[in-house]
Short mmCIF file of C-alpha atoms in Angstrom, two decimals:
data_model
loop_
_atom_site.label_atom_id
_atom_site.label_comp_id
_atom_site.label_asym_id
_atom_site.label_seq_id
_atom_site.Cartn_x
_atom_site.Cartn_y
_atom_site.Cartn_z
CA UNK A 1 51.58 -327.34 -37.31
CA UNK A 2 53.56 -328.24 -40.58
CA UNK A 3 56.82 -326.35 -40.64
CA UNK A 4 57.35 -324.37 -44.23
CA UNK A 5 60.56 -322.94 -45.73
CA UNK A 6 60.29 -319.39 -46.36
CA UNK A 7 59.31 -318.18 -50.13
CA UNK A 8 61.95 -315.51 -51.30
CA UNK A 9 61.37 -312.85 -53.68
CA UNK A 10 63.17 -313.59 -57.14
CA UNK A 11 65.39 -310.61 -58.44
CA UNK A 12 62.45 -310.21 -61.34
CA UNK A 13 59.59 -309.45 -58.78
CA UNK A 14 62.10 -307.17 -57.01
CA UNK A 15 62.77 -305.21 -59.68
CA UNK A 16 58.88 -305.36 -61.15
CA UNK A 17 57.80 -304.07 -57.53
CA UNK A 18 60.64 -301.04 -58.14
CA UNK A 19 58.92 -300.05 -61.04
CA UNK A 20 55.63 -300.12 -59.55
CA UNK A 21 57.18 -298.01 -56.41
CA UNK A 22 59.12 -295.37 -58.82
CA UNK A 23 57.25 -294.75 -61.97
CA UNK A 24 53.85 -296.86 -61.73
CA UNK A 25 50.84 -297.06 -59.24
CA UNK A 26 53.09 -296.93 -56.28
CA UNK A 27 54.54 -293.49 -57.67
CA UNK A 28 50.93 -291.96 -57.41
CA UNK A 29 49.36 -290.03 -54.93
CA UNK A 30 45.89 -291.20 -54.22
CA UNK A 31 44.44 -287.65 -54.91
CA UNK A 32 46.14 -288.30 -58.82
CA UNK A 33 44.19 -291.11 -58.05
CA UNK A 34 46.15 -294.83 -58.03
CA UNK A 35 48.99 -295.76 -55.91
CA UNK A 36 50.85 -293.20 -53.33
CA UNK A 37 54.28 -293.74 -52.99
CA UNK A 38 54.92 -292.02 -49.66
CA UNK A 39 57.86 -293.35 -47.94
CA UNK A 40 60.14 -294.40 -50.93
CA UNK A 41 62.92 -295.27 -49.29
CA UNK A 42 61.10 -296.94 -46.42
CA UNK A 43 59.20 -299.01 -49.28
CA UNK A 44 62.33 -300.50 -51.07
CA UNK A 45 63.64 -301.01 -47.56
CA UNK A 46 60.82 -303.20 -47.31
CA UNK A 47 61.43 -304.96 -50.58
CA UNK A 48 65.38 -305.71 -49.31
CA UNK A 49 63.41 -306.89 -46.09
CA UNK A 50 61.32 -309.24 -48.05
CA UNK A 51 63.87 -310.44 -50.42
CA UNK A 52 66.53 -311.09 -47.60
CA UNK A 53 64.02 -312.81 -45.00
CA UNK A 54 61.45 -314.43 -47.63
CA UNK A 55 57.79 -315.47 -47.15
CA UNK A 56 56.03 -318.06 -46.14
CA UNK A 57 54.37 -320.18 -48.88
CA UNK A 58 50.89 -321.14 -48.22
CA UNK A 59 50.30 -322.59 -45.38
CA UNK A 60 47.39 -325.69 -44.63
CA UNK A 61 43.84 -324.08 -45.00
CA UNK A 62 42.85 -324.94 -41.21
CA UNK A 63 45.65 -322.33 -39.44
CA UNK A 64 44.82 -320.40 -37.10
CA UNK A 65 43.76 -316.79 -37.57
CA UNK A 66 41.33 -315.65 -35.04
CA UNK A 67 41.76 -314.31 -31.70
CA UNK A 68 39.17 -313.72 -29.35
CA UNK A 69 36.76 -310.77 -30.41
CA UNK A 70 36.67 -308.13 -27.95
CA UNK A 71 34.73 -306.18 -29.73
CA UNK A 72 31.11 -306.70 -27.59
CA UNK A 73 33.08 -304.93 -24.61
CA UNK A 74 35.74 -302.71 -26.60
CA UNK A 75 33.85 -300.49 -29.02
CA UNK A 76 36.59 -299.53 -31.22
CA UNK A 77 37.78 -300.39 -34.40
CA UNK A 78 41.32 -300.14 -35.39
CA UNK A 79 41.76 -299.12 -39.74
CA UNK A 80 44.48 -298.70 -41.79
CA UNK A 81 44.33 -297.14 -45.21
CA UNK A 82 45.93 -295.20 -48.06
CA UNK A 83 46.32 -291.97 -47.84
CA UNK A 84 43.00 -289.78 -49.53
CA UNK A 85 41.23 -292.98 -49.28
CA UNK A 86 38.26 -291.64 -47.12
CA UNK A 87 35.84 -288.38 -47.57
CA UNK A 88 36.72 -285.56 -45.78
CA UNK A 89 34.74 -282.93 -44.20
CA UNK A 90 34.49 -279.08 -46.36
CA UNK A 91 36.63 -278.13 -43.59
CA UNK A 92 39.22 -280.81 -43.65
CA UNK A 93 38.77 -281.58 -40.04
CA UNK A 94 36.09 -284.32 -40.15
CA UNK A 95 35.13 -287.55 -41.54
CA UNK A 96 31.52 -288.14 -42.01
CA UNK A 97 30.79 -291.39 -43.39
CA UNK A 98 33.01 -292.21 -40.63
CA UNK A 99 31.34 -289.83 -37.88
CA UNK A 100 28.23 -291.01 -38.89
CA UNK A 101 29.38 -294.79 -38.11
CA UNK A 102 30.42 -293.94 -34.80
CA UNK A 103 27.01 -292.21 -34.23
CA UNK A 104 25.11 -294.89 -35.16
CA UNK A 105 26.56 -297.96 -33.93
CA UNK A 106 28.95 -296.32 -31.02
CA UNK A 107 31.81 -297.97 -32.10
CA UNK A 108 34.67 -295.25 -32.19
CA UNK A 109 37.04 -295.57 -35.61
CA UNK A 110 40.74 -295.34 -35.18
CA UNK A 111 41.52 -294.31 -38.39
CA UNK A 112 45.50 -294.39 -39.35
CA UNK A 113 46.35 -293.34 -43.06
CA UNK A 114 49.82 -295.41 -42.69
CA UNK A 115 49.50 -297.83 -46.42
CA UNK A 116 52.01 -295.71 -48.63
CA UNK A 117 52.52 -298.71 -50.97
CA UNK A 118 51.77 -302.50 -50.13
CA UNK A 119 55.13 -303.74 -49.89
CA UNK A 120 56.25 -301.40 -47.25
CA UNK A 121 52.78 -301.65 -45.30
CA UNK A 122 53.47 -305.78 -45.67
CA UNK A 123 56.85 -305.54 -44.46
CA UNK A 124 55.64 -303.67 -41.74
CA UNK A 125 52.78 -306.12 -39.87
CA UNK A 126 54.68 -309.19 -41.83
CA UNK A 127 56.93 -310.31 -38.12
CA UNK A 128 53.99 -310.30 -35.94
CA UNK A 129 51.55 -312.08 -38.55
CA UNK A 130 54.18 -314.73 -38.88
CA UNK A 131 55.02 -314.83 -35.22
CA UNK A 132 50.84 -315.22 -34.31
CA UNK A 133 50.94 -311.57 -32.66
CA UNK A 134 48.08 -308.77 -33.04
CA UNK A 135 49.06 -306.25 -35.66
CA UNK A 136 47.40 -303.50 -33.77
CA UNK A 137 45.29 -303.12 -37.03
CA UNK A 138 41.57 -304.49 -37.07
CA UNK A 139 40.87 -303.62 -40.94
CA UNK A 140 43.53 -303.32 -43.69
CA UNK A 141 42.91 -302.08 -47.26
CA UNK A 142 45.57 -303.89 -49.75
CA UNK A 143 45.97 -304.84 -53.37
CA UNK A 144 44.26 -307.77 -54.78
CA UNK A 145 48.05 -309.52 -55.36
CA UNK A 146 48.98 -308.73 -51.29
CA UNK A 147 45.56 -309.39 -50.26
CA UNK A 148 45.39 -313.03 -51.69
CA UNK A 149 49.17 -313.82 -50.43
CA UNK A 150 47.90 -312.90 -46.88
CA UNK A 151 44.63 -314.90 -47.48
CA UNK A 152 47.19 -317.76 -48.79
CA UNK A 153 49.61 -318.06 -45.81
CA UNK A 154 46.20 -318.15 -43.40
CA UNK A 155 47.02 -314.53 -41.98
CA UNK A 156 43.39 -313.17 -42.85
CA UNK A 157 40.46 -313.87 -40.75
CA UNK A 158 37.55 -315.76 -42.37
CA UNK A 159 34.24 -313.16 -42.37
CA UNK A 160 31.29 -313.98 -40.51
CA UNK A 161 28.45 -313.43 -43.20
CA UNK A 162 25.55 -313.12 -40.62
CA UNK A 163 27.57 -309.42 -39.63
CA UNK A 164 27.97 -308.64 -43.52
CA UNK A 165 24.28 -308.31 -44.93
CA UNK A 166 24.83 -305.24 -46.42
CA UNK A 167 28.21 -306.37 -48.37
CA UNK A 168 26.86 -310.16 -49.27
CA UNK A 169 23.88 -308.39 -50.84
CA UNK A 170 25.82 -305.74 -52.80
CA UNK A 171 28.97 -306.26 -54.01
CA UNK A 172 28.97 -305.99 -58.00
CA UNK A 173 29.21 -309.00 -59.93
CA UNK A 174 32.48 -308.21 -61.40
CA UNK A 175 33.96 -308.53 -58.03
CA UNK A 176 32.11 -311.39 -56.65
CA UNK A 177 34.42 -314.06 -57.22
CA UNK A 178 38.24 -313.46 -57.80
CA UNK A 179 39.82 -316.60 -58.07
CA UNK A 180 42.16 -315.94 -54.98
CA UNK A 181 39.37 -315.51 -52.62
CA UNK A 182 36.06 -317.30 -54.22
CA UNK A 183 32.91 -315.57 -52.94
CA UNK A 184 34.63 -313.25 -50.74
CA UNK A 185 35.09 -315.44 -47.76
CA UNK A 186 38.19 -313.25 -46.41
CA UNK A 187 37.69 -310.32 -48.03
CA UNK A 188 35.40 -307.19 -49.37
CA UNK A 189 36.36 -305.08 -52.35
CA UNK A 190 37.16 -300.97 -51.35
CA UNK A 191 37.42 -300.00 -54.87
CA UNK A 192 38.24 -301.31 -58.45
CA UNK A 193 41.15 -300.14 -60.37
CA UNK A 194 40.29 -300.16 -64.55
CA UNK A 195 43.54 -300.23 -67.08
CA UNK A 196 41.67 -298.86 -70.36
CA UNK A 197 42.90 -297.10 -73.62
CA UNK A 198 43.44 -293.60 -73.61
CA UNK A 199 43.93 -291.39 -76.39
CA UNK A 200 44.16 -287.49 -77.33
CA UNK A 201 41.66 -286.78 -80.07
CA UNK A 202 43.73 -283.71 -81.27
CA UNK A 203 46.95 -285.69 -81.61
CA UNK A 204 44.75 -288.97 -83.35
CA UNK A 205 43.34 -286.36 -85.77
CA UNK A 206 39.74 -286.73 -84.42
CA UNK A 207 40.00 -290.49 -84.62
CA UNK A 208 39.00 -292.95 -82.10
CA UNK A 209 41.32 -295.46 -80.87
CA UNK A 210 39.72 -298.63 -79.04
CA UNK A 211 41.80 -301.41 -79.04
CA UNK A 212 45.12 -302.88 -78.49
CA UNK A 213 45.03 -304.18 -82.11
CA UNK A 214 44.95 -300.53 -83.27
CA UNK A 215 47.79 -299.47 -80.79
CA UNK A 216 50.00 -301.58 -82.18
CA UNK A 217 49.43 -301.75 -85.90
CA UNK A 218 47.51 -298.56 -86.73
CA UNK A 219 50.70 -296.83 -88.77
CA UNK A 220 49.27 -293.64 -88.15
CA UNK A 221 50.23 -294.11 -84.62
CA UNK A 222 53.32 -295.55 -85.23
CA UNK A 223 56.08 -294.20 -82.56
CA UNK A 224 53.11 -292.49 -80.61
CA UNK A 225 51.99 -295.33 -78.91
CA UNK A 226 52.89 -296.32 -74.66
CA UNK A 227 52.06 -299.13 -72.84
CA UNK A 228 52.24 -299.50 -68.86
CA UNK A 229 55.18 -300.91 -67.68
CA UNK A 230 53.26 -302.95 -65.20
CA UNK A 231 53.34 -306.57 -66.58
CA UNK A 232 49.78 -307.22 -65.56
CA UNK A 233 48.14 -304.08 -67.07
CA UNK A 234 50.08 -304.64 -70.35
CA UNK A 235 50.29 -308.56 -70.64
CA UNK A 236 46.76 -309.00 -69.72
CA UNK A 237 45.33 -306.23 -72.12
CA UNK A 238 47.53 -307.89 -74.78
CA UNK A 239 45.91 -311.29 -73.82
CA UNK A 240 42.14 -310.57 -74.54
CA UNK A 241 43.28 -308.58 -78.16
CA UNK A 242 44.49 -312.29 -78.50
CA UNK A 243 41.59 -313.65 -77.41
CA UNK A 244 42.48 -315.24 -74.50
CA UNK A 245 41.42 -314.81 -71.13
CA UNK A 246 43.40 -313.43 -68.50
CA UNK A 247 42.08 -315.41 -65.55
CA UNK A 248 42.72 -318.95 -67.22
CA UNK A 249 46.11 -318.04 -69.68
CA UNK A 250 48.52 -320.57 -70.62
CA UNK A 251 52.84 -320.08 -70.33
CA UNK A 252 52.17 -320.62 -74.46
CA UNK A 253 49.23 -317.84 -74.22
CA UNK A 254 52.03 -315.59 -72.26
CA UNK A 255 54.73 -316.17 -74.79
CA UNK A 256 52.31 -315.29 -77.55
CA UNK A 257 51.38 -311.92 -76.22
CA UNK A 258 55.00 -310.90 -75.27
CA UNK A 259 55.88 -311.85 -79.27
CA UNK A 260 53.05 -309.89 -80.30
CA UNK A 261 54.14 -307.03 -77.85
CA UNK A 262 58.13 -307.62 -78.88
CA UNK A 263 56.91 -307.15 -82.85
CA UNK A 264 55.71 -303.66 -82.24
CA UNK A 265 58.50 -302.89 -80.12
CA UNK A 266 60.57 -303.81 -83.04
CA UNK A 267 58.90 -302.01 -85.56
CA UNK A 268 58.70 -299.07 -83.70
CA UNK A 269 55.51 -298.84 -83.22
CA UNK A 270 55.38 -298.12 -79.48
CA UNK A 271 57.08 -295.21 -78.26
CA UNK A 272 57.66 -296.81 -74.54
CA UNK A 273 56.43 -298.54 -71.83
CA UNK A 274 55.89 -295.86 -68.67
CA UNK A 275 54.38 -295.49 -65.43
CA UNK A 276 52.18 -293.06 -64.41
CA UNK A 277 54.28 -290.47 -66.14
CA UNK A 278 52.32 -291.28 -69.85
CA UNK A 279 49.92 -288.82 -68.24
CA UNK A 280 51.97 -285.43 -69.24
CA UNK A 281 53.11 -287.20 -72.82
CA UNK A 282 49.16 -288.02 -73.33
CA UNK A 283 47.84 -284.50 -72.34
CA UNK A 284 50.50 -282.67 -74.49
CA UNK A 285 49.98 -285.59 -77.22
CA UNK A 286 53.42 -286.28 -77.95
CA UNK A 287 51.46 -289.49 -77.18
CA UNK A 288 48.09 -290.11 -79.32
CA UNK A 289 47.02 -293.07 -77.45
CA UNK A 290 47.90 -295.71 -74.53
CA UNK A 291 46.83 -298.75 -72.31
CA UNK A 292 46.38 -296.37 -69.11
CA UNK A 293 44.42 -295.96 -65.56
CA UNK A 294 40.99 -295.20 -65.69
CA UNK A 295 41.74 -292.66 -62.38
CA UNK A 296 44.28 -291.10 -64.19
CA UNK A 297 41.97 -290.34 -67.04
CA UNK A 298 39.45 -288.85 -65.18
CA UNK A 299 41.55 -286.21 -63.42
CA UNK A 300 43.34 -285.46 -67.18
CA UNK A 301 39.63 -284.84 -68.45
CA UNK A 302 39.05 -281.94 -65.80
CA UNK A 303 42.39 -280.25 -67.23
CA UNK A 304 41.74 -281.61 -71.39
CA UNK A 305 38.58 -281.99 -73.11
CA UNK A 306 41.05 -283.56 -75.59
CA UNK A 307 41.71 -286.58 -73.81
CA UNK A 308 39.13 -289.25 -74.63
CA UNK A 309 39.05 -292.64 -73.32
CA UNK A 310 37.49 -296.37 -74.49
CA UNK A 311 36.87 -299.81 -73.68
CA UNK A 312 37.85 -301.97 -76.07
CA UNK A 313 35.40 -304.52 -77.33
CA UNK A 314 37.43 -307.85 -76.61
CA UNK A 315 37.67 -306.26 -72.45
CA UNK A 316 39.73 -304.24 -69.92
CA UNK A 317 41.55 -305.23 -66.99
CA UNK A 318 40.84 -304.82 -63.30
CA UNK A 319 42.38 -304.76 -60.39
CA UNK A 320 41.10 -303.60 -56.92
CA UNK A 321 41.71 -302.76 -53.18
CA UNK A 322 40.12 -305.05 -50.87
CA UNK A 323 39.04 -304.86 -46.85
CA UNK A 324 40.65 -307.51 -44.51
CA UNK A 325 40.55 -308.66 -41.24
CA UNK A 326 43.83 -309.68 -40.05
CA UNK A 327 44.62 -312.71 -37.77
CA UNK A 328 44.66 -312.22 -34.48
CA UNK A 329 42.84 -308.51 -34.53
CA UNK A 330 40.97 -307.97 -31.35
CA UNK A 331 37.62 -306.37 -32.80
CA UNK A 332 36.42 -308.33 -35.44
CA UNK A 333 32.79 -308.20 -35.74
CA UNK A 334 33.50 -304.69 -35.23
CA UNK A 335 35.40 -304.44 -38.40
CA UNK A 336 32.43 -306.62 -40.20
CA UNK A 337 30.27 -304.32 -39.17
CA UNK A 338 32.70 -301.12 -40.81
CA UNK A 339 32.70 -303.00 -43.83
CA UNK A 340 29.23 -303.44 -44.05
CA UNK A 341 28.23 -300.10 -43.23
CA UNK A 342 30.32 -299.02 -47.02
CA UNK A 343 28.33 -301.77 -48.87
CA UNK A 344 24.88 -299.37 -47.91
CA UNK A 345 24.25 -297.55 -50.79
CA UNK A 346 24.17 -293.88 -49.45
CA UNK A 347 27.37 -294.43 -47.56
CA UNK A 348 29.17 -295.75 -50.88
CA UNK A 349 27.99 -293.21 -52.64
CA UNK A 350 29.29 -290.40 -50.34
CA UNK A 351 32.56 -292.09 -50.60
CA UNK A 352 32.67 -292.52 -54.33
CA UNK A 353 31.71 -289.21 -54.70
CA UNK A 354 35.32 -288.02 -52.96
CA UNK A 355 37.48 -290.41 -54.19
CA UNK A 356 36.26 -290.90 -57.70
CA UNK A 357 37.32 -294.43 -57.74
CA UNK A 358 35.54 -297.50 -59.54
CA UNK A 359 32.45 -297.93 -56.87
CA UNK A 360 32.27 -301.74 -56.22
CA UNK A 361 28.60 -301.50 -54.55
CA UNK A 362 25.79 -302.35 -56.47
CA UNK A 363 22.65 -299.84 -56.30
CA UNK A 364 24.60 -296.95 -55.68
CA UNK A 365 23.62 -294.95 -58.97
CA UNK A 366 20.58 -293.25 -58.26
CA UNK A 367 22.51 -291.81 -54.54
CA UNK A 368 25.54 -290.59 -56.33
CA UNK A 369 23.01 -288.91 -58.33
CA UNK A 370 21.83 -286.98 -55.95
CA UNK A 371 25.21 -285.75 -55.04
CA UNK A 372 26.73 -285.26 -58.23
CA UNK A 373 24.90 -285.62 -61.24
CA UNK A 374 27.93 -286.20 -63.63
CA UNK A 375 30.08 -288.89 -61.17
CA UNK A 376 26.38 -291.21 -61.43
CA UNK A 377 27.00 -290.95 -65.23
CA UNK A 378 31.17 -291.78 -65.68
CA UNK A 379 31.30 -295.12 -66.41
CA UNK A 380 34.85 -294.69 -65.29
CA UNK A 381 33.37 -294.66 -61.31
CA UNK A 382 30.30 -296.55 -61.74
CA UNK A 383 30.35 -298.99 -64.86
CA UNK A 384 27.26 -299.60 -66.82
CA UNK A 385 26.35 -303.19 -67.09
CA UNK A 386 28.13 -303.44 -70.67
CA UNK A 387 31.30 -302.50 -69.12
CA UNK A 388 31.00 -304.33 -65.92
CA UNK A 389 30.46 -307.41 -68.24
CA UNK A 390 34.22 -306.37 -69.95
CA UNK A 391 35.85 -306.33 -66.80
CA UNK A 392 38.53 -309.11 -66.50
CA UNK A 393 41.18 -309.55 -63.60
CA UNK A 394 44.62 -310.98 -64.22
CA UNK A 395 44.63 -314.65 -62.32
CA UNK A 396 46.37 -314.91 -59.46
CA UNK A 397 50.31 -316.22 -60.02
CA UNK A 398 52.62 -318.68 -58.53
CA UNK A 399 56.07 -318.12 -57.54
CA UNK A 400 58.03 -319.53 -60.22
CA UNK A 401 55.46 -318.27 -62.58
CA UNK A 402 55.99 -315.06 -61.51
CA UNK A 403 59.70 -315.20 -61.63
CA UNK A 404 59.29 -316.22 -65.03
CA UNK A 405 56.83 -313.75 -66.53
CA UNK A 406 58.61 -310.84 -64.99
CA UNK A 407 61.71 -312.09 -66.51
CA UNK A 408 60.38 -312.05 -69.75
CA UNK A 409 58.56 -308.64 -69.11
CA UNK A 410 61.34 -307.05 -68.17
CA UNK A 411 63.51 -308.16 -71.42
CA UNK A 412 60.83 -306.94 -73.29
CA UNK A 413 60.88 -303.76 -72.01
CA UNK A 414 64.43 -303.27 -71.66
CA UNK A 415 63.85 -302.75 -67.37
#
């Protein structure tokens, strides 16, 4: 096997993944819906861990990943997760979609909520993935960046689609194909994350806001207006107001939509560029509108019949959690088979239905119905095809381009 020197995190992907971890996805419970920060410390302990040992670049596309699959004589599954990632029993004391698995198929679920934020969670299975060990885990749920680094460096087991009917069959269109794992040959989808426009209809005045063209020229909303300090979220919303496409941008289509973003900043026109704390400025409306996350919206709705949200004509941005099997895990048609059993309809539904997350199974609408009459209906957890067809995901970065963007990012936003 080719020998590789390791990839080290640049100071601007540091400090991007500290604002994620402090004020953005990583700061957010999963209940608040989005990222749960958990273990702060611990998670910028894994950043320093990451920065000072580095990473692997990709490595040839024939490594080895699998291990022998025990899982024909050990019926057990190993799965780690975020935190209020799973339905839960009235009584808080069961799992049922999970129950019902084990009931069905006799394969026993050892279910570990240990993912606080993805750079901790990757520091912590990172040594034994890179040293050809079993991580103890035979299913992990990460973030569509971590997820196609681990799919990169040939630590993710390739699916077997005989065990995966269910998934093959289902999986919306919209998450078919990211261009870091083309038809989902390592990995499945969990949920989708949308980054749409929010607004306060009491602090707009009754007007609609609807696009990123209106945040930042609309002088009615001038000093009233956030965007996400999460380069991806704001950069790639700014991209399709250009015109451009997210998954195919040029540097010169990245330079034009920090200059577009930089001319509002100098005018005045946006307020600041946040994390997940827009949410309070939004509800009281010392914000009138935002780029913000579609969970977060949905849990300000219960609380504000003020808070409105839309999808602006020229797209939105997605990102998701996805299911993989890592190299060397001991049970993996049994983990197949897990993943699977979400891409049923019923099951997904019963799941969507507790963590009101973007529901990444096709033909799930008319089950959630019969749960909850109003989650079948938010386009927010189950887009209609009109928003579905909207949905764009931010291509996948090198190294040096991330440095580079970051850099910029982070001058624009004064981090």
């Amino acid at each position: 096997m080719e020998s590789y020197e390791p990839e080290r995190l640049s100071s601007a992907q540091l400090a991007a993944m500290r604002r994620s971890l402090t004020s953005g996805r990583g700061a957010l419970t999963r209940r608040s819906l989005l990222r749960a920060s958990g273990a702060g410390a611990l998670a910028l302990g894994g950043m320093a861990t990451l920065g000072a040992c580095g990473i692997p670049p990709a490595k040839r596309a024939d490594a080895q990943a699998a291990s022998d699959d025990h899982s024909a004589k050990e019926k057990e599954v190993t799965f780690s997760n975020w935190t209020e990632y799973m339905d839960v029993s009235e009584d808080e004391k069961g799992r049922p979609t999970l129950e019902a698995f084990t009931k069905r198929t006799g394969i026993r679920v050892k279910y570990t909520e240990d993912i606080n934020d993805n750079v901790e969670f990757f520091g912590k299975i990172k040594p034994q993935l890179a040293a050809g060990q079993n991580t103890g885990r035979d299913l992990i749920c990460v973030t569509d960046w971590l997820a196609a680094r681990i799919i990169r460096l040939g630590w993710a087991q390739k699916l077997d689609p005989s065990n995966l009917p269910h998934a093959f069959a289902n999986v919306s269109a919209q998450f078919r194909t990211p261009d870091w794992d083309p038809g989902r040959a390592y990995s499945y989808p969990w949920t989708g994350i949308p980054t749409v426009i929010a607004y306060n209809v009491k602090a707009t005045g009754g007007r609609k806001v609807d696009s990123v063209t209106q945040l930042l020229d609309d002088p009615k909303l001038k000093g009233r207006v956030s965007f996400l300090s999460e380069m991806r979220d704001t950069v790639g919303m700014t991209l399709l107001d250009q015109g451009k496409d997210p998954g195919k941008f040029t540097d010169t289509d990245f330079d034009g939509a920090i200059g577009r973003l930089q001319k509002a900043v100098d005018k005045k026109q946006i307020r600041r560029f946040t994390g997940n704390d827009y949410t309070a400025d939004l509800s009281k409306g010392d914000i009138a509108a935002c780029v913000g996350w579609a969970g977060d919206i949905i849990q300000l709705q219960a609380d504000n019949p003020d808070i409105k949200f839309a999808i602006p004509a020229a797209g939105y941005i997605t990102s998701s959690d996805n299911l993989l099997v890592p190299a060397q895990a001991r049970h993996k048609t049994n983990a197949e088979k897990l993943i699977d059993y979400y891409y049923e309809p019923p099951v997904a539904a019963q799941l969507a239905a507790y963590i009101n997350y973007v529901c990444p199974v096709d033909g799930v609408r008319d089950e959630l119905a019969k749960i909850d009459e109003s989650m079948a209906s938010n386009t927010l957890i189950l887009p209609d095809k009109e928003m579905a067809a909207k949905s764009r995901s931010f291509r996948s970065l090198s190294a040096k381009e991330e440095t580079a963007y970051e850099e910029k990012f982070a001058k624009l936003i004064g981090a």
